[in-house]
Tab-separated table of C-alpha atoms in Angstrom:
chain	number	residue	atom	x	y	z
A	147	UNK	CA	165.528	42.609	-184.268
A	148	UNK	CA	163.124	45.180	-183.225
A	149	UNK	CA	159.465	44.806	-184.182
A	150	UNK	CA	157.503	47.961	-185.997
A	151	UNK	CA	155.163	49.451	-184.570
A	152	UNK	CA	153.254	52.675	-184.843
A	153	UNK	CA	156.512	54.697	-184.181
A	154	UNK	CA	158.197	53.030	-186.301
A	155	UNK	CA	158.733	55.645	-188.905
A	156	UNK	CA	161.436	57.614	-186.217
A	157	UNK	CA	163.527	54.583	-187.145
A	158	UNK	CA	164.441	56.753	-190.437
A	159	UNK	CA	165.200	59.192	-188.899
A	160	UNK	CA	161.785	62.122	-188.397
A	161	UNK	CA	164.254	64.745	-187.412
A	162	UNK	CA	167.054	65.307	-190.323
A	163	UNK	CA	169.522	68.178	-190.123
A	164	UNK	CA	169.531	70.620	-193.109
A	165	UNK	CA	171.836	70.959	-195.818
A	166	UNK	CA	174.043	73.560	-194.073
A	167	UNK	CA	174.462	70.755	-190.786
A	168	UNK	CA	175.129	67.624	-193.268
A	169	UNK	CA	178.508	66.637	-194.365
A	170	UNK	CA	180.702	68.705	-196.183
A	171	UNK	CA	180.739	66.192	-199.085
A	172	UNK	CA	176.856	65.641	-199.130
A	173	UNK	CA	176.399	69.917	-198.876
A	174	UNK	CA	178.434	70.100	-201.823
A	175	UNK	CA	176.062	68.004	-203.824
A	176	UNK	CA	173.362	69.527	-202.929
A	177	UNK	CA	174.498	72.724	-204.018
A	178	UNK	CA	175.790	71.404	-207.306
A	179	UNK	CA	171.883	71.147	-207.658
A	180	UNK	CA	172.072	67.222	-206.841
A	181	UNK	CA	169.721	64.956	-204.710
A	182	UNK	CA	171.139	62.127	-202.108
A	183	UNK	CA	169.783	59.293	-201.120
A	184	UNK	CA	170.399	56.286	-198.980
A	185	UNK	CA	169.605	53.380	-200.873
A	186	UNK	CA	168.788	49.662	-200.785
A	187	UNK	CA	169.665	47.578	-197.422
A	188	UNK	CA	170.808	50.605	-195.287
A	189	UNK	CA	167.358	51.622	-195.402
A	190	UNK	CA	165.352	48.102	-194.994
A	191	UNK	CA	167.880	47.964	-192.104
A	192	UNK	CA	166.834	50.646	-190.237
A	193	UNK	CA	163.241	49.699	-190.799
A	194	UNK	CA	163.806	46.533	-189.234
A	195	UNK	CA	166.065	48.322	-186.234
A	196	UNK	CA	169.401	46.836	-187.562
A	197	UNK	CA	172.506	48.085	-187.565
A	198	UNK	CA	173.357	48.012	-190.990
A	199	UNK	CA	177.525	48.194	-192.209
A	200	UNK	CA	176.135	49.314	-195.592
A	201	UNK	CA	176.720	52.598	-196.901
A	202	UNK	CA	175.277	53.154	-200.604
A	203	UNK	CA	174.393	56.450	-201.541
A	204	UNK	CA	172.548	57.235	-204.936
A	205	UNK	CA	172.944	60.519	-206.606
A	206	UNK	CA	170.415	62.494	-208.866
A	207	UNK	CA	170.588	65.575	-210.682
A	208	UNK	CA	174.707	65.485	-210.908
A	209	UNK	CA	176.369	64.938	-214.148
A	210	UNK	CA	179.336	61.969	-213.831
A	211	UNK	CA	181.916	63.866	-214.806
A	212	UNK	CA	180.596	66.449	-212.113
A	213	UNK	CA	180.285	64.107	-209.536
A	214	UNK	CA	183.838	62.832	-209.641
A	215	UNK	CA	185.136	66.311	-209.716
A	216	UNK	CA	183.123	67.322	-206.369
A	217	UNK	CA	184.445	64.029	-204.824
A	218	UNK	CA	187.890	64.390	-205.621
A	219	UNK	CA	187.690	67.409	-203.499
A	220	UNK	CA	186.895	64.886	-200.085
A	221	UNK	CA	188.529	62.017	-200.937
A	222	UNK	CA	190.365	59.857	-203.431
A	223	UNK	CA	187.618	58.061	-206.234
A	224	UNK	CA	188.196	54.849	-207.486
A	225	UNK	CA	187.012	54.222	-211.008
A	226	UNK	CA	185.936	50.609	-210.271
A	227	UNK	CA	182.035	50.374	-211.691
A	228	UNK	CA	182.438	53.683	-213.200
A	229	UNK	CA	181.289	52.282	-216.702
A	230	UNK	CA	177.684	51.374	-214.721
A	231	UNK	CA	177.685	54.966	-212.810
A	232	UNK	CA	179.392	53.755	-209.470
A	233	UNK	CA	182.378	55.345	-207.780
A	234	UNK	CA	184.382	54.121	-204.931
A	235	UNK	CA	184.624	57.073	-202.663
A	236	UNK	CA	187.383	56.754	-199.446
A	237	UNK	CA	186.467	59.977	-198.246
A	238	UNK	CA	189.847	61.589	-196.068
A	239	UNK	CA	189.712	60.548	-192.418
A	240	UNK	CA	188.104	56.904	-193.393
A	241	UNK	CA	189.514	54.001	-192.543
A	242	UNK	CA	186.853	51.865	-193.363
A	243	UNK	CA	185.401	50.860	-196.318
A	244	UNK	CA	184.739	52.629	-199.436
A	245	UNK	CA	181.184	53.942	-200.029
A	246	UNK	CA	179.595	53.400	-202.882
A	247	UNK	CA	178.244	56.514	-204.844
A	248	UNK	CA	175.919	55.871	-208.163
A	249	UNK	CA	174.101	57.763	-210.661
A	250	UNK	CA	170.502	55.563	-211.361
A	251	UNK	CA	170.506	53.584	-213.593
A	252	UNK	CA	168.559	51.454	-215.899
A	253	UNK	CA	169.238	47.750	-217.067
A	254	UNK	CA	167.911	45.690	-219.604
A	255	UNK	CA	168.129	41.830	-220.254
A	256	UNK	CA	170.766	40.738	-223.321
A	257	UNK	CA	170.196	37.098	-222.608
A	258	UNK	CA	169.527	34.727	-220.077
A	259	UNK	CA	172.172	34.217	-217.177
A	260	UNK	CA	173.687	36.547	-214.326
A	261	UNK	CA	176.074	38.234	-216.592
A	262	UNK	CA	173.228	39.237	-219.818
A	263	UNK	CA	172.685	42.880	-219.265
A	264	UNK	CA	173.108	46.108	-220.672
A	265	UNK	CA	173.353	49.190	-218.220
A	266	UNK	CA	172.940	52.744	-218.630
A	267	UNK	CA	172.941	55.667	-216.084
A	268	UNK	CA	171.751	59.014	-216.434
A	269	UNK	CA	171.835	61.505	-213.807
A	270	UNK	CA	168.630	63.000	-214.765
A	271	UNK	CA	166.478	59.633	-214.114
A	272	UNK	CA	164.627	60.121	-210.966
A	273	UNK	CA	165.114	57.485	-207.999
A	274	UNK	CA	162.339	56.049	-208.712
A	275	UNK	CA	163.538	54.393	-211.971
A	276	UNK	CA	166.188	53.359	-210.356
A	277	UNK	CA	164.348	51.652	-207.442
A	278	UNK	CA	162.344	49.986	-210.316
A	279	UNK	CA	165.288	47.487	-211.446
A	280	UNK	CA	165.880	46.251	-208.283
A	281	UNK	CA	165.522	42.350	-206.926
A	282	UNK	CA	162.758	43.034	-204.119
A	283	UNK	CA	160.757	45.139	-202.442
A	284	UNK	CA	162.206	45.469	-199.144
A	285	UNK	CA	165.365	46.754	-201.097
A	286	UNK	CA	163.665	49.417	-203.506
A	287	UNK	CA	163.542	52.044	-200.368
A	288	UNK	CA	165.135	55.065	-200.505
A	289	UNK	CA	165.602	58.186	-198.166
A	290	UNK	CA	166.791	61.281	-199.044
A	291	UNK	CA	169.089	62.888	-196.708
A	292	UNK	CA	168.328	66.210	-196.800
A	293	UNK	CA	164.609	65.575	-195.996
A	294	UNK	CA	164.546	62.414	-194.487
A	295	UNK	CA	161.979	61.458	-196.781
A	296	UNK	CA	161.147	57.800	-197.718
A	297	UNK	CA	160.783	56.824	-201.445
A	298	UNK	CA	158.825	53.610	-201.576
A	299	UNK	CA	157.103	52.900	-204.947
A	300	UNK	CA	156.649	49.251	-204.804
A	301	UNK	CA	155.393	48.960	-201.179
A	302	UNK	CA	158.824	47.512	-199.445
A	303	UNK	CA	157.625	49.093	-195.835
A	304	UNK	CA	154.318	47.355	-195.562
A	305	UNK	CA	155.954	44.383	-197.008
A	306	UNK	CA	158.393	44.533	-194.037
A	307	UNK	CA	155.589	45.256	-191.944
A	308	UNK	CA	154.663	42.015	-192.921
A	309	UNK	CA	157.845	39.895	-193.279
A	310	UNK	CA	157.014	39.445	-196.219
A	311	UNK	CA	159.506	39.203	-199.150
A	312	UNK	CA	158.023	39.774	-202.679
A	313	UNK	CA	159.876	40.749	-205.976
A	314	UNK	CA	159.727	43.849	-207.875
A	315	UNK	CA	158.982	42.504	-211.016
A	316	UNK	CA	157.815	38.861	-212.924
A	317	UNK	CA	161.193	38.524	-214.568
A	318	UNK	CA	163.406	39.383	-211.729
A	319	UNK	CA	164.753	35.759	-211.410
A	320	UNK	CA	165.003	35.302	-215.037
A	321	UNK	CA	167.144	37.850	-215.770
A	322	UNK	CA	169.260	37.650	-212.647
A	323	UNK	CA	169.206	33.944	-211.392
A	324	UNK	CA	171.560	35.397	-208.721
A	325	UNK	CA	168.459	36.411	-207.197
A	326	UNK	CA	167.207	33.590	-206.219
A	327	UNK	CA	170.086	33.171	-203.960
A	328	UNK	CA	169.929	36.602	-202.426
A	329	UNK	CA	166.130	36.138	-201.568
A	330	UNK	CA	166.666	32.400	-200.012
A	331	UNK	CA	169.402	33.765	-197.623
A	332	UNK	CA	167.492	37.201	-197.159
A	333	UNK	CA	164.318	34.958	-195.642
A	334	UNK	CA	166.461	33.185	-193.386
A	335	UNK	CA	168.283	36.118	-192.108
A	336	UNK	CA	165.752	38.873	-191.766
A	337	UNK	CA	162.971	36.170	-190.548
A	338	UNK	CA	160.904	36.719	-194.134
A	339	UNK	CA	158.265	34.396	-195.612
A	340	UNK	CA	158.373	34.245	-199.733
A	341	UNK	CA	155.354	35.159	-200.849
A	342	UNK	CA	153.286	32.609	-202.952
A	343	UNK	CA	154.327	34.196	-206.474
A	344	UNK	CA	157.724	35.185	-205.745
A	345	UNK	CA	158.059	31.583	-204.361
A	346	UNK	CA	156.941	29.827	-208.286
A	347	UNK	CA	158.911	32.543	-209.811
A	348	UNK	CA	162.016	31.144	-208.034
A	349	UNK	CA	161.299	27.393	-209.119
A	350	UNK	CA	160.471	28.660	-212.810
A	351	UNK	CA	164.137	30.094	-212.826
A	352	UNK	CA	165.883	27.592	-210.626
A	353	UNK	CA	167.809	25.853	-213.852
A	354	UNK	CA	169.262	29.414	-214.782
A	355	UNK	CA	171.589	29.232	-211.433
A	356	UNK	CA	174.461	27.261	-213.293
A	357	UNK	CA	174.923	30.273	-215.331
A	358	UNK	CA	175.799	31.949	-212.390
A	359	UNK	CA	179.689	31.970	-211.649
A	360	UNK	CA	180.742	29.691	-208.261
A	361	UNK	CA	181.900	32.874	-206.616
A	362	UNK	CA	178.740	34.764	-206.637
A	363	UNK	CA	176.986	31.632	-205.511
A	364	UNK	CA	179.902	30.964	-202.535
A	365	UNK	CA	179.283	34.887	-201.444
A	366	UNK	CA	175.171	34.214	-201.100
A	367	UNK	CA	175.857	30.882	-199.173
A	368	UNK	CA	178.544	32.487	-196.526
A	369	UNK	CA	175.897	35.168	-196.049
A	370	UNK	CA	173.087	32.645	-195.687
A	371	UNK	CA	175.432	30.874	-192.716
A	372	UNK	CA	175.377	33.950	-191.014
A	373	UNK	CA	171.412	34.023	-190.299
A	374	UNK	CA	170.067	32.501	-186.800
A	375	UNK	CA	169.123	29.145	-188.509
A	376	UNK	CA	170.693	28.442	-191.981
A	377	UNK	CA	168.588	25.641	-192.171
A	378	UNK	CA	165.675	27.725	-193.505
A	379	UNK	CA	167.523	28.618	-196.441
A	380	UNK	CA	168.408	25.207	-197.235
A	381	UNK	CA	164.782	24.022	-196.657
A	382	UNK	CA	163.974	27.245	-199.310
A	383	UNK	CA	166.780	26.062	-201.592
A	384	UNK	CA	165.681	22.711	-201.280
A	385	UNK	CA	161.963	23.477	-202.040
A	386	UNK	CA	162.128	25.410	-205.191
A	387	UNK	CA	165.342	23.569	-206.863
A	388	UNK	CA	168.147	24.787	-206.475
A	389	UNK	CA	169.976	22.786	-203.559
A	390	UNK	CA	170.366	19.842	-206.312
A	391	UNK	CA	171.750	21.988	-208.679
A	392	UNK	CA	174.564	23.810	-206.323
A	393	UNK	CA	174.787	21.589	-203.471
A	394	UNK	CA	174.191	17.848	-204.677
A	395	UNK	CA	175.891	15.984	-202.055
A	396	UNK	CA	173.519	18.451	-199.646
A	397	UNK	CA	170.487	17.932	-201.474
A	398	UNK	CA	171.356	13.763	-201.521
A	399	UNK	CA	171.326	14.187	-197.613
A	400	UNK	CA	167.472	14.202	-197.441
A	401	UNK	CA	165.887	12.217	-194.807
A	402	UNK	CA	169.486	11.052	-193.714
């Protein structure tokens, strides 16, 4: 991992080509009077100097309907999400996996529980409002790609700068216990320290994980396994209550 340092802006890129150099598919956005952006972990990824295997794109200013149409044209669309604004796009030539294309969107609480929400996306929301539901700073960063421009409302670079992880908003962890999770395994793995509020926030939800389905739970873990030492996420898990609740026979281990 690569530390920051005063050039550490170049890591997104200072010199971006113009519309006419970008892809064909991204060009044809553009001109449909649309805005790109590069969204979420791609970007805290090449803050940090990672190679990142993520590739989610967020698209302003481009009706739905519009959007599908101008991808059909580079690829085959998979309707998958489409009822919260994301496509599947496999553009032609790509053997990899699809990329994930949205319109922003907006969610709101139904309940309490991983599942209790209500989305909506409009294409004329700016990315902004989109960055705004998001589980923590270091993931509301955006750059758009004709620009190279950095959208950063809630201060994720200087809390990378840092290493420190913080949440957007109070209620993050109450309406998505699944966050929890996702910020335990995101300390271990990008090296982060939970800051002091973020930290009770996750304790205050910590019941509200056994709403969350045993899948989403497994996929947080595997990730978790995959940092340097795993055993600062247990410690984490451990420390704000969790580990008891999803890992008992772990958590009965203590001082073993």
């Amino acid at each position: 991992m690569k530390p920051f340092g005063r050039d550490s802006h170049r890591l997104l890129g200072s010199h971006v080509p113009n519309v006419s150099h970008l892809a064909p598919r991204i060009a044809a956005l553009y001109a449909a009077g649309g805005k790109v952006y590069e969204v979420g972990g791609v970007v805290r990824d090449r803050l940090l100097g990672i190679v990142s295997k993520d590739a989610d794109l967020l698209v302003t200013g481009v009706p739905a309907a519009d959007l599908r149409k101008i991808l059909e044209g580079f690829g085959k669309v998979h309707l998958v999400g489409q009822s919260f604004g994301i496509l599947k796009f496999q553009p032609h030539g790509h053997a990899g996996e699809p990329i994930d294309i949205a319109l922003p969107r907006l969610e709101r609480s139904t309940g309490q529980g991983h599942r209790d929400f209500e989305v909506s996306f409009d294409h004329t929301l700016p990315v902004e409002t989109d960055l705004g539901r998001r589980d923590f700073t270091v993931n509301a960063v955006a750059r758009e790609m004709k620009t190279g421009e950095l959208v950063d409302p809630h201060g994720g670079r200087k809390d990378l700068e840092a290493r420190r992880l913080r949440m957007v908003f109070d209620r993050a962890f109450e309406e998505d216990p699944l966050r929890i999770l996702r910020g335990i395994q995101f300390a271990a793995r990008l090296k982060l320290v939970v800051e002091p509020a973020t930290r009770e926030a996750m304790k205050k939800a910590a019941p509200l994980v056994t709403t969350v389905s045993t899948e989403r739970i497994v996929t947080e873990l595997k990730k978790l396994l995959l940092a340097e030492k795993p055993s600062i996420g247990f410690y984490l898990m451990r420390e704000v209550g969790v580990l008891k609740l999803i890992l008992p026979e772990v958590d009965a281990l203590t001082g073993v």
